[in-house]
Amino acid sequence: MVKDKGIEKKEMLYEGKAKQVYITEDASKVIVYFKDDATAFNGKKKSQIEGKGKVNNHLSSLLYTYLEEKGVKTHFIQRLSDREMLVKAVTIIPLEIIVRNVAAGSMTRQLGVEEGTVLKKPIVEYSLKKDELGDPFVNEDHIIALEWATEEELKKIRSEALIINKLLIELFSKAGLRLIDFKLEFGVNKDGVLLADEISPDTCRLWETQTGRVMDKDRFRKDMGQVSEHYEEVLERVSKVLAV
Amino acid sequence: MVKDKGIEKKEMLYEGKAKQVYITEDASKVIVYFKDDATAFNGKKKSQIEGKGKVNNHLSSLLYTYLEEKGVKTHFIQRLSDREMLVKAVTIIPLEIIVRNVAAGSMTRQLGVEEGTVLKKPIVEYSLKKDELGDPFVNEDHIIALEWATEEELKKIRSEALIINKLLIELFSKAGLRLIDFKLEFGVNKDGVLLADEISPDTCRLWETQTGRVMDKDRFRKDMGQVSEHYEEVLERVSKVLAV
Ligand SMILES: Nc1ncnc2c1ncn2[C@@H]1O[C@H](COP(=O)(O)OP(=O)(O)O)[C@@H](O)[C@H]1O
Ligand SMILES: Nc1ncnc2c1ncn2[C@@H]1O[C@H](COP(=O)(O)OP(=O)(O)O)[C@@H](O)[C@H]1O
Ligand SMILES: [Mg+2]
Ligand SMILES: [Mg+2]
């Protein structure tokens, strides 16, 4: 039991692939601990990216603070340490919300669209968060009919995802980065739907605007090398933009 | 060149897995010829179902006439012979529209939902009609962003699909059959969006209401036997209901 900025970290509630979640003395708050563990291809590729947990915690904290200032409701309360973040406890809606601005990754293979194709408008995709099923792609009808979210929640999630997309595109572009696509998770607490989880180079595709250089988890997926260096560069660039 | 009820059948325009399409002297009309060929599992399983073409042509003609009477715009003009149907030529929108009332087939495997689960509301799914890609599942954002249909067309397709679902559920239920799910294709001509292709035991899942007996193409997919007999029974039952 570590007292950390006055918050007592108690038992681990659950451990995911990249983070651990701990309960605190306050049932409405949990502590998220960011690990260096990296996985890809539905868990088939596993490794560590040194310092990743630290970068993702710092960057997520910056981004959630920025989004909150712009009116987006998030789970973020405060960063507690290099790897720990205090957040509002939520019931995670079991969906991965993917927003795409440019075709890349699985979409190019599945739909025969060339990587780098700029989409006429952002695409919102939903995957059921269920590792055993390989996070299958679902649509809004499945979500409502199978009761993974209510119609009201889904409407909110979709509109928030599109607003977040605009805000992040703007921010990253000032940092010389193109936001190709990203994944969000939302949760529900007594106040309604909140943006939860993290936003980091683990959950975004970011290409350097000038050169197209890959600055995200694809460096790990595709064994491109210098993974942590690129994660750190993203953090530095965003920090600089937000410090102004 | 066969003169058939005053319509001259000219060259074959294209041949699909189950039907052939012929041009006629009138550029706004084509003749669809229904074959006995059956395929499943993305073309991996191939065979013939004797008499299927005839049944599907007769049943589709009955169903499209019924739908037209209920205000649905379809490509159907008239049945010309046992295996031939005269229809309005359309540019097919490259999407398979799947409407589900009860979980069955691919959905149960992909989403871990038990076969036979009654859905809280009908689910509309879209697959890109592209055999090389295995008809991948897409959502409305993909369709608009990648320009497979316009927003207006898609709205129309979705609302028509749901209306058709209601009308078919009603009709089949009078024939003692449950409409589990079905696939539609839409096309565009000068008058706008029309229901095209066919509706038959090849494109529907139909279970006998009383017993749950499978009356559709799953008999072929799962080697359940007596395939043509069941197709014929569906035709007979629907004919009887519509004759009243
Ligand atoms: N505010 C929150 N309250 C409760 N759980 C959360 C919150 N934010 C994120 N989580 C969950 O924490 C878990 C751990 O994260 P992670 O390691 O990324 O998991 P995963 O292996 O599912 O990607 C995830 O299930 C995530 O949904
Ligand atoms: N009214 C129409 N005008 C032009 N083409 C049509 C019309 N109705 C259906 N088609 C097309 O006829 C083709 C042949 O049908 P089918 O054998 O079922 O093809 P598939 O192998 O694609 O399932 C399909 O591509 C279908 O989209
Ligand atoms: Mg995660
Ligand atoms: Mg077909």
Coordinates of C-alpha atoms and ligand atoms in Angstrom, one line a residue:
Chain A
M1 CA 0.0 0.0 0.0
V2 CA 1.9 3.0 -1.3
K3 CA 0.7 6.5 -0.3
D4 CA 1.1 8.5 -3.5
K5 CA 0.2 12.2 -3.5
G6 CA -2.2 11.3 -0.7
I7 CA -3.9 8.5 -2.7
E8 CA -3.6 5.0 -1.3
K9 CA -2.9 2.4 -4.0
K10 CA -4.6 -0.9 -2.9
E11 CA -5.1 -4.3 -4.7
M12 CA -4.8 -4.7 -8.4
L13 CA -8.3 -4.9 -9.9
Y14 CA -7.1 -6.3 -13.3
E15 CA -4.1 -6.5 -15.5
G16 CA -4.3 -5.9 -19.3
K17 CA -1.7 -6.2 -22.0
A18 CA -0.2 -2.8 -21.4
K19 CA -1.5 -1.5 -18.1
Q20 CA -2.6 -2.5 -14.6
V21 CA -5.6 -1.0 -12.8
Y22 CA -5.5 -0.7 -9.0
I23 CA -8.3 0.2 -6.7
T24 CA -7.9 3.0 -4.2
E25 CA -9.5 4.0 -0.9
D26 CA -12.0 6.0 -3.0
A27 CA -14.3 3.6 -4.9
S28 CA -14.9 6.2 -7.6
K29 CA -11.2 6.4 -8.5
V30 CA -8.6 3.9 -9.8
I31 CA -4.9 4.1 -10.5
V32 CA -3.7 3.0 -13.9
Y33 CA -0.1 1.8 -14.0
F34 CA 1.6 1.9 -17.5
K35 CA 3.9 -1.1 -18.2
D36 CA 6.6 -1.4 -20.9
D37 CA 4.9 -4.6 -22.3
A38 CA 4.0 -4.4 -25.9
T39 CA 1.8 -6.9 -27.9
A40 CA 0.7 -7.0 -31.5
F41 CA -1.2 -9.3 -33.8
N42 CA -3.8 -10.2 -31.2
G43 CA -1.2 -11.1 -28.7
K44 CA 0.9 -13.3 -30.9
K45 CA 3.9 -10.9 -30.9
K46 CA 5.1 -10.0 -27.4
S47 CA 8.0 -7.9 -26.2
Q48 CA 9.0 -4.9 -24.1
I49 CA 9.6 -1.4 -25.3
E50 CA 11.9 0.2 -22.7
G51 CA 10.4 3.4 -21.3
K52 CA 7.2 3.0 -23.2
G53 CA 5.0 3.0 -20.0
K54 CA 6.5 6.3 -18.9
V55 CA 6.1 8.0 -22.3
N56 CA 2.5 6.7 -22.7
N57 CA 1.5 7.9 -19.2
H58 CA 3.1 11.3 -19.8
L59 CA 1.6 11.7 -23.3
S60 CA -1.8 10.5 -22.3
S61 CA -1.9 12.9 -19.4
L62 CA -1.0 15.8 -21.6
L63 CA -3.6 14.8 -24.3
Y64 CA -6.4 14.2 -21.8
T65 CA -5.7 17.5 -20.1
Y66 CA -5.8 19.2 -23.6
L67 CA -9.0 17.4 -24.4
E68 CA -10.6 18.3 -21.1
E69 CA -9.7 22.0 -21.7
K70 CA -11.5 21.7 -25.1
G71 CA -14.7 20.3 -23.4
V72 CA -14.2 16.6 -23.8
K73 CA -15.2 14.6 -20.7
T74 CA -12.4 12.1 -19.8
H75 CA -11.6 9.8 -16.9
F76 CA -8.3 11.7 -16.3
I77 CA -7.8 13.2 -12.9
Q78 CA -4.0 13.6 -12.5
R79 CA -0.7 12.0 -13.2
L80 CA 0.7 10.6 -10.0
S81 CA 4.2 9.5 -11.0
D82 CA 6.1 8.5 -14.1
R83 CA 4.0 5.4 -14.6
E84 CA 0.9 6.1 -12.7
M85 CA -2.2 8.0 -13.5
L86 CA -5.2 8.6 -11.2
V87 CA -8.5 8.3 -13.1
K88 CA -12.2 8.1 -12.5
A89 CA -13.3 4.4 -12.2
V90 CA -15.6 3.5 -15.0
T91 CA -17.4 0.5 -16.4
I92 CA -15.6 0.1 -19.7
I93 CA -18.0 -0.2 -22.7
P94 CA -16.6 -3.4 -24.4
L95 CA -15.9 -1.7 -27.7
E96 CA -12.7 -0.4 -29.4
I97 CA -13.6 2.8 -31.3
I98 CA -11.3 3.2 -34.3
V99 CA -11.2 6.5 -36.1
R100 CA -9.5 6.6 -39.5
N101 CA -8.4 9.6 -41.5
V102 CA -6.1 7.8 -43.9
A103 CA -6.2 4.2 -45.0
A104 CA -3.5 2.1 -43.2
G105 CA -3.1 -1.3 -41.4
S106 CA -5.9 -3.9 -41.4
M107 CA -8.2 -1.8 -43.5
T108 CA -5.9 -1.7 -46.5
R109 CA -5.7 -5.5 -46.5
Q110 CA -9.4 -6.2 -45.8
L111 CA -10.8 -3.6 -48.2
G112 CA -8.1 -3.5 -50.9
V113 CA -7.5 0.2 -50.4
E114 CA -4.0 1.5 -50.9
E115 CA -2.1 2.5 -47.7
G116 CA -1.9 6.3 -47.5
T117 CA -5.2 6.9 -49.3
V118 CA -6.8 10.0 -47.7
L119 CA -10.4 9.2 -46.8
K120 CA -13.1 11.5 -48.1
K121 CA -14.4 11.7 -44.5
P122 CA -13.3 10.1 -41.2
I123 CA -14.4 6.6 -40.8
V124 CA -15.5 5.3 -37.3
E125 CA -15.2 1.6 -36.8
Y126 CA -16.2 -0.5 -33.8
S127 CA -14.6 -3.7 -32.6
L128 CA -16.0 -5.8 -29.8
K129 CA -13.3 -5.9 -27.1
K130 CA -13.1 -9.7 -26.8
D131 CA -9.6 -11.2 -27.3
E132 CA -10.9 -14.8 -27.6
L133 CA -12.9 -13.7 -30.7
G134 CA -10.1 -11.6 -32.1
D135 CA -11.9 -8.3 -31.4
P136 CA -14.4 -8.8 -34.3
F137 CA -15.5 -5.8 -36.3
V138 CA -19.2 -4.9 -35.5
N139 CA -21.6 -2.2 -36.6
E140 CA -24.0 0.1 -34.7
D141 CA -26.9 -2.3 -35.2
H142 CA -24.9 -5.2 -33.5
I143 CA -24.0 -2.9 -30.6
I144 CA -27.6 -1.9 -30.0
A145 CA -29.2 -5.3 -30.7
L146 CA -26.7 -7.2 -28.6
E147 CA -26.8 -4.5 -25.9
W148 CA -23.1 -3.7 -25.7
A149 CA -24.1 0.0 -25.4
T150 CA -27.4 1.9 -25.4
E151 CA -28.5 4.0 -28.3
E152 CA -27.8 7.1 -26.3
E153 CA -24.4 6.0 -25.3
L154 CA -23.5 5.0 -28.8
K155 CA -24.6 8.4 -30.2
K156 CA -22.4 10.1 -27.6
I157 CA -19.4 7.9 -28.3
R158 CA -19.6 8.5 -32.0
S159 CA -20.0 12.3 -31.7
E160 CA -17.2 12.5 -29.1
A161 CA -14.9 10.3 -31.2
L162 CA -15.3 12.7 -34.2
I163 CA -14.7 15.8 -32.0
I164 CA -11.6 14.2 -30.4
N165 CA -10.4 13.4 -33.9
K166 CA -10.6 17.1 -35.0
L167 CA -8.9 18.2 -31.8
L168 CA -6.1 15.7 -32.1
I169 CA -5.5 16.3 -35.8
E170 CA -5.1 20.0 -34.9
L171 CA -2.7 19.4 -32.1
F172 CA -0.6 16.7 -33.8
S173 CA -0.3 18.8 -36.9
K174 CA 1.3 21.6 -34.9
A175 CA 3.8 19.0 -33.8
G176 CA 4.6 18.1 -37.4
L177 CA 2.6 14.8 -37.2
R178 CA -0.2 13.4 -39.2
L179 CA -2.9 11.5 -37.3
I180 CA -3.6 8.6 -39.6
D181 CA -5.9 6.6 -37.3
F182 CA -6.4 5.9 -33.6
K183 CA -8.3 3.7 -31.1
L184 CA -10.4 4.9 -28.2
E185 CA -12.2 3.3 -25.3
F186 CA -15.1 4.8 -23.4
G187 CA -16.5 4.0 -20.0
V188 CA -19.5 4.9 -18.0
N189 CA -19.7 6.3 -14.4
K190 CA -22.5 8.1 -12.5
D191 CA -21.8 11.2 -14.7
G192 CA -22.4 9.4 -18.0
V193 CA -20.0 8.5 -20.8
L194 CA -16.3 9.4 -20.4
L195 CA -13.3 8.9 -22.6
A196 CA -11.2 6.3 -20.8
D197 CA -8.0 4.2 -21.4
E198 CA -5.1 6.0 -23.1
I199 CA -4.0 7.9 -26.2
S200 CA -0.4 7.2 -27.1
P201 CA 1.8 5.9 -29.9
D202 CA 0.4 2.4 -28.9
T203 CA -3.1 3.5 -29.9
C204 CA -2.5 5.9 -32.7
R205 CA -0.8 5.8 -36.1
L206 CA 1.3 9.0 -36.5
W207 CA 3.4 9.8 -39.5
E208 CA 5.8 12.7 -39.7
T209 CA 4.1 15.3 -41.9
Q210 CA 7.2 16.2 -43.9
T211 CA 8.7 12.8 -44.5
G212 CA 6.0 10.2 -43.8
R213 CA 8.3 8.6 -41.1
V214 CA 6.4 6.2 -38.9
M215 CA 6.3 7.4 -35.3
D216 CA 4.1 4.8 -33.7
K217 CA 3.6 1.2 -32.7
D218 CA 4.0 0.1 -36.3
R219 CA 7.7 0.4 -35.7
F220 CA 7.2 -2.5 -33.2
R221 CA 4.8 -4.4 -35.4
K222 CA 7.0 -4.2 -38.4
D223 CA 10.4 -4.5 -36.6
M224 CA 11.5 -1.0 -37.8
G225 CA 13.8 -0.4 -34.9
Q226 CA 14.3 2.6 -32.5
V227 CA 10.8 2.1 -31.1
S228 CA 11.3 3.9 -27.8
E229 CA 13.2 6.8 -29.5
H230 CA 10.2 7.5 -31.7
Y231 CA 7.7 7.3 -28.8
E232 CA 9.9 9.8 -26.9
E233 CA 10.1 12.1 -29.9
V234 CA 6.3 12.2 -30.2
L235 CA 6.1 13.1 -26.5
E236 CA 8.7 15.8 -26.9
R237 CA 7.0 17.3 -29.9
V238 CA 3.5 17.4 -28.3
S239 CA 5.0 18.7 -25.0
K240 CA 6.5 21.6 -26.9
V241 CA 3.3 22.5 -28.7
L242 CA 1.3 22.4 -25.5
A243 CA 3.9 24.4 -23.5
V244 CA 3.5 27.4 -25.8
Chain B
M1 CA -31.5 -14.9 -80.5
V2 CA -34.7 -16.2 -79.0
K3 CA -37.9 -14.2 -79.2
D4 CA -39.5 -14.7 -75.9
K5 CA -42.9 -13.1 -75.1
G6 CA -41.8 -10.5 -77.7
I7 CA -38.5 -9.8 -75.9
E8 CA -35.3 -10.6 -77.9
K9 CA -32.6 -12.2 -75.7
K10 CA -29.2 -11.1 -77.1
E11 CA -25.6 -11.6 -75.9
M12 CA -24.8 -12.6 -72.3
L13 CA -23.7 -9.5 -70.4
Y14 CA -22.2 -11.4 -67.5
E15 CA -22.4 -14.7 -65.7
G16 CA -22.5 -15.0 -61.9
K17 CA -22.4 -18.0 -59.6
A18 CA -26.2 -18.6 -59.8
K19 CA -27.5 -16.5 -62.7
Q20 CA -26.7 -15.2 -66.1
V21 CA -27.6 -11.7 -67.3
Y22 CA -28.5 -11.1 -71.0
I23 CA -28.9 -7.9 -72.8
T24 CA -32.1 -7.3 -74.8
E25 CA -33.0 -5.1 -77.7
D26 CA -34.1 -2.5 -75.1
A27 CA -31.1 -1.1 -73.3
S28 CA -33.1 -0.4 -70.2
K29 CA -34.1 -4.1 -69.7
V30 CA -32.1 -7.3 -69.2
I31 CA -33.1 -10.9 -68.9
V32 CA -31.9 -12.9 -65.9
Y33 CA -31.5 -16.6 -66.4
F34 CA -31.5 -18.8 -63.2
K35 CA -29.1 -21.7 -63.2
D36 CA -29.1 -24.8 -60.9
D37 CA -25.5 -24.0 -59.8
A38 CA -24.9 -23.7 -56.1
T39 CA -21.8 -22.4 -54.4
A40 CA -21.0 -21.9 -50.7
F41 CA -18.1 -20.9 -48.5
N42 CA -17.0 -18.1 -50.9
G43 CA -17.0 -20.5 -53.9
K44 CA -15.1 -23.3 -52.2
K45 CA -18.1 -25.7 -52.3
K46 CA -19.7 -26.1 -55.7
S47 CA -22.5 -28.3 -56.9
Q48 CA -25.9 -28.3 -58.7
I49 CA -29.3 -28.4 -57.0
E50 CA -31.7 -29.8 -59.5
G51 CA -34.6 -27.5 -60.3
K52 CA -33.2 -24.7 -58.1
G53 CA -33.1 -22.2 -60.9
K54 CA -36.7 -22.8 -61.7
V55 CA -37.8 -22.5 -58.1
N56 CA -35.8 -19.4 -57.4
N57 CA -37.1 -17.7 -60.5
H58 CA -40.7 -18.5 -59.7
L59 CA -40.4 -17.6 -56.0
S60 CA -38.5 -14.4 -56.7
S61 CA -41.1 -13.4 -59.2
L62 CA -43.8 -14.0 -56.7
L63 CA -42.0 -12.1 -53.9
Y64 CA -41.1 -9.1 -56.1
T65 CA -44.7 -8.8 -57.3
Y66 CA -45.8 -8.9 -53.7
L67 CA -43.2 -6.3 -52.7
E68 CA -44.2 -4.0 -55.6
E69 CA -47.8 -4.2 -54.5
K70 CA -46.7 -3.1 -51.1
G71 CA -44.9 -0.1 -52.6
V72 CA -41.3 -1.4 -52.8
K73 CA -39.5 -0.4 -56.0
T74 CA -37.9 -3.4 -57.6
H75 CA -36.2 -4.3 -60.9
F76 CA -38.9 -6.9 -61.6
I77 CA -40.9 -6.6 -64.8
Q78 CA -42.2 -10.1 -65.5
R79 CA -41.3 -13.7 -65.5
L80 CA -40.7 -14.9 -69.1
S81 CA -40.3 -18.6 -68.6
D82 CA -39.4 -21.2 -66.0
R83 CA -35.8 -19.9 -65.7
E84 CA -36.0 -16.4 -67.2
M85 CA -37.1 -13.1 -65.7
L86 CA -37.3 -9.8 -67.4
V87 CA -36.0 -7.0 -65.2
K88 CA -34.9 -3.4 -65.4
A89 CA -31.2 -3.0 -66.1
V90 CA -29.5 -1.4 -63.2
T91 CA -26.0 -0.6 -62.1
I92 CA -25.6 -2.9 -59.1
I93 CA -24.4 -1.1 -55.9
P94 CA -21.5 -3.4 -55.0
L95 CA -22.9 -4.2 -51.5
E96 CA -24.6 -7.2 -50.1
I97 CA -27.2 -6.0 -47.6
I98 CA -27.8 -8.6 -44.9
V99 CA -30.8 -8.2 -42.6
R100 CA -30.9 -10.5 -39.5
N101 CA -33.8 -11.1 -37.2
V102 CA -32.3 -14.2 -35.4
A103 CA -28.6 -15.0 -34.9
A104 CA -27.4 -17.7 -37.3
G105 CA -24.5 -18.5 -39.6
S106 CA -21.3 -16.4 -39.7
M107 CA -22.6 -14.0 -37.0
T108 CA -22.8 -16.7 -34.3
R109 CA -19.2 -17.7 -34.9
Q110 CA -17.8 -14.2 -35.2
L111 CA -19.6 -12.6 -32.3
G112 CA -20.0 -15.6 -30.0
V113 CA -23.8 -15.3 -30.1
E114 CA -25.8 -18.6 -29.8
E115 CA -27.6 -19.7 -33.0
G116 CA -31.3 -19.0 -32.6
T117 CA -30.9 -16.0 -30.4
V118 CA -33.8 -13.6 -31.2
L119 CA -32.3 -10.1 -31.8
K120 CA -33.7 -7.2 -29.9
K121 CA -34.1 -5.4 -33.2
P122 CA -33.2 -6.3 -36.8
I123 CA -29.5 -5.9 -37.7
V124 CA -28.5 -4.6 -41.1
E125 CA -25.0 -5.6 -42.2
Y126 CA -23.1 -4.6 -45.3
S127 CA -20.5 -6.6 -47.2
L128 CA -18.5 -5.3 -50.1
K129 CA -19.4 -7.5 -53.1
K130 CA -15.8 -8.5 -54.0
D131 CA -15.1 -12.2 -54.2
E132 CA -11.3 -11.7 -54.3
L133 CA -11.5 -10.1 -50.8
G134 CA -14.1 -12.6 -49.5
D135 CA -16.9 -10.0 -49.4
P136 CA -15.5 -8.2 -46.4
F137 CA -17.9 -6.7 -43.8
V138 CA -18.0 -2.9 -44.0
N139 CA -20.0 -0.2 -42.2
E140 CA -21.8 2.9 -43.4
D141 CA -18.8 5.1 -43.0
H142 CA -16.7 2.9 -45.3
I143 CA -19.4 2.9 -47.9
I144 CA -19.6 6.7 -47.9
A145 CA -15.9 7.5 -47.5
L146 CA -14.9 5.0 -50.2
E147 CA -17.8 6.0 -52.4
W148 CA -19.5 2.7 -52.9
A149 CA -22.8 4.5 -52.5
T150 CA -23.9 8.0 -51.9
E151 CA -25.3 9.1 -48.5
E152 CA -28.7 9.4 -50.1
E153 CA -28.6 6.0 -51.7
L154 CA -27.4 4.4 -48.5
K155 CA -30.2 5.9 -46.5
K156 CA -32.7 4.6 -49.0
I157 CA -31.1 1.2 -49.1
R158 CA -31.3 0.9 -45.3
S159 CA -34.8 2.1 -45.0
E160 CA -36.0 -0.2 -47.8
A161 CA -34.2 -3.2 -46.4
L162 CA -36.0 -2.7 -43.1
I163 CA -39.4 -2.3 -44.8
I164 CA -38.8 -5.4 -47.0
N165 CA -37.9 -7.3 -43.8
K166 CA -41.2 -6.4 -42.2
L167 CA -43.1 -7.4 -45.4
L168 CA -41.3 -10.7 -45.8
I169 CA -41.6 -11.7 -42.1
E170 CA -45.3 -11.2 -42.5
L171 CA -45.6 -13.1 -45.7
F172 CA -43.4 -16.0 -44.6
S173 CA -45.0 -16.3 -41.3
K174 CA -48.4 -16.9 -43.0
A175 CA -46.5 -19.7 -44.8
G176 CA -45.4 -21.2 -41.5
L177 CA -41.8 -20.1 -42.0
R178 CA -39.6 -17.9 -39.8
L179 CA -37.4 -15.4 -41.7
I180 CA -34.1 -15.7 -39.8
D181 CA -31.9 -13.5 -42.1
F182 CA -31.6 -12.7 -45.8
K183 CA -29.4 -10.9 -48.3
L184 CA -30.4 -8.2 -50.7
E185 CA -28.8 -6.3 -53.6
F186 CA -29.8 -2.9 -54.8
G187 CA -29.1 -1.2 -58.1
V188 CA -29.5 2.2 -59.6
N189 CA -31.2 3.2 -62.9
K190 CA -32.6 6.5 -64.1
D191 CA -35.5 6.3 -61.6
G192 CA -33.2 5.9 -58.6
V193 CA -32.5 3.0 -56.2
L194 CA -34.3 -0.3 -57.0
L195 CA -34.3 -3.7 -55.2
A196 CA -32.4 -6.0 -57.7
D197 CA -31.1 -9.6 -57.8
E198 CA -33.3 -12.3 -56.2
I199 CA -35.0 -13.4 -53.0
S200 CA -35.0 -17.1 -52.7
P201 CA -33.9 -20.0 -50.4
D202 CA -30.4 -19.3 -51.7
T203 CA -30.5 -15.8 -50.2
C204 CA -32.7 -16.3 -47.1
R205 CA -32.5 -18.5 -44.0
L206 CA -36.0 -19.9 -43.4
W207 CA -36.9 -22.2 -40.5
E208 CA -40.2 -23.9 -40.3
T209 CA -42.1 -22.1 -37.5
Q210 CA -43.5 -25.2 -35.8
T211 CA -40.4 -27.5 -35.9
G212 CA -37.4 -25.3 -36.6
R213 CA -36.7 -27.4 -39.8
V214 CA -34.2 -25.7 -42.1
M215 CA -35.8 -24.9 -45.4
D216 CA -33.0 -23.0 -47.2
K217 CA -29.4 -23.1 -48.6
D218 CA -28.0 -24.3 -45.2
R219 CA -29.3 -27.7 -46.3
F220 CA -26.7 -27.5 -49.1
R221 CA -24.0 -25.9 -47.0
K222 CA -24.3 -28.5 -44.2
D223 CA -25.1 -31.5 -46.4
M224 CA -28.5 -32.0 -44.8
G225 CA -30.0 -33.6 -48.0
Q226 CA -33.3 -33.1 -49.9
V227 CA -32.3 -29.7 -50.9
S228 CA -34.5 -29.2 -53.9
E229 CA -37.5 -30.7 -52.1
H230 CA -37.2 -28.1 -49.4
Y231 CA -36.8 -25.3 -52.0
E232 CA -39.9 -26.5 -53.7
E233 CA -41.8 -26.7 -50.4
V234 CA -41.0 -23.0 -49.7
L235 CA -42.3 -22.1 -53.2
E236 CA -45.5 -24.1 -52.7
R237 CA -46.2 -22.6 -49.3
V238 CA -45.6 -19.0 -50.5
S239 CA -47.7 -19.6 -53.6
K240 CA -50.6 -20.8 -51.5
V241 CA -50.5 -17.8 -49.2
L242 CA -50.3 -15.4 -52.2
A243 CA -53.1 -17.2 -54.1
V244 CA -55.6 -16.5 -51.4
Ligands
LIG1 N1 -11.0 4.6 -16.1 C1 -10.9 3.2 -16.1 N2 -11.6 2.5 -15.2 C2 -11.6 1.1 -15.2 N3 -10.9 0.4 -16.2 C3 -10.2 1.1 -17.1 C4 -10.2 2.6 -17.1 N4 -9.5 3.0 -18.2 C5 -9.0 1.9 -18.9 N5 -9.4 0.7 -18.2 C6 -9.2 -0.7 -18.6 O1 -7.9 -1.0 -18.1 C7 -7.6 -2.3 -18.7 C8 -6.1 -2.4 -18.8 O2 -5.6 -1.7 -20.0 P1 -4.8 -2.5 -21.1 O3 -3.5 -3.1 -20.5 O4 -4.6 -1.5 -22.2 O5 -5.8 -3.6 -21.5 P2 -6.0 -4.5 -22.8 O6 -5.1 -5.7 -22.7 O7 -7.5 -4.8 -22.8 O8 -5.6 -3.6 -24.0 C9 -8.4 -2.3 -20.0 O9 -9.3 -3.4 -19.9 C10 -9.0 -1.0 -20.1 O10 -10.3 -1.0 -20.7
LIG2 N1 -31.4 -5.8 -62.6 C1 -30.1 -6.1 -62.8 N2 -29.3 -5.5 -63.7 C2 -28.1 -5.9 -63.8 N3 -27.4 -6.8 -63.1 C3 -28.1 -7.4 -62.2 C4 -29.5 -7.1 -61.9 N4 -30.0 -7.9 -60.9 C5 -28.9 -8.7 -60.5 N5 -27.8 -8.4 -61.3 C6 -26.5 -9.0 -61.1 O1 -26.4 -10.3 -61.8 C7 -25.3 -11.0 -61.5 C8 -25.5 -12.4 -61.5 O2 -26.1 -12.9 -60.4 P1 -25.4 -14.1 -59.5 O3 -25.2 -15.3 -60.3 O4 -26.3 -14.2 -58.2 O5 -24.0 -13.4 -59.2 P2 -23.0 -13.6 -58.0 O6 -22.1 -14.7 -58.4 O7 -22.3 -12.2 -57.9 O8 -23.8 -13.9 -56.7 C9 -24.9 -10.4 -60.1 O9 -23.7 -9.6 -60.2 C10 -26.0 -9.5 -59.8 O10 -25.6 -8.4 -59.0
MG3 MG -5.3 -1.6 -24.2
MG4 MG -25.8 -13.8 -56.3

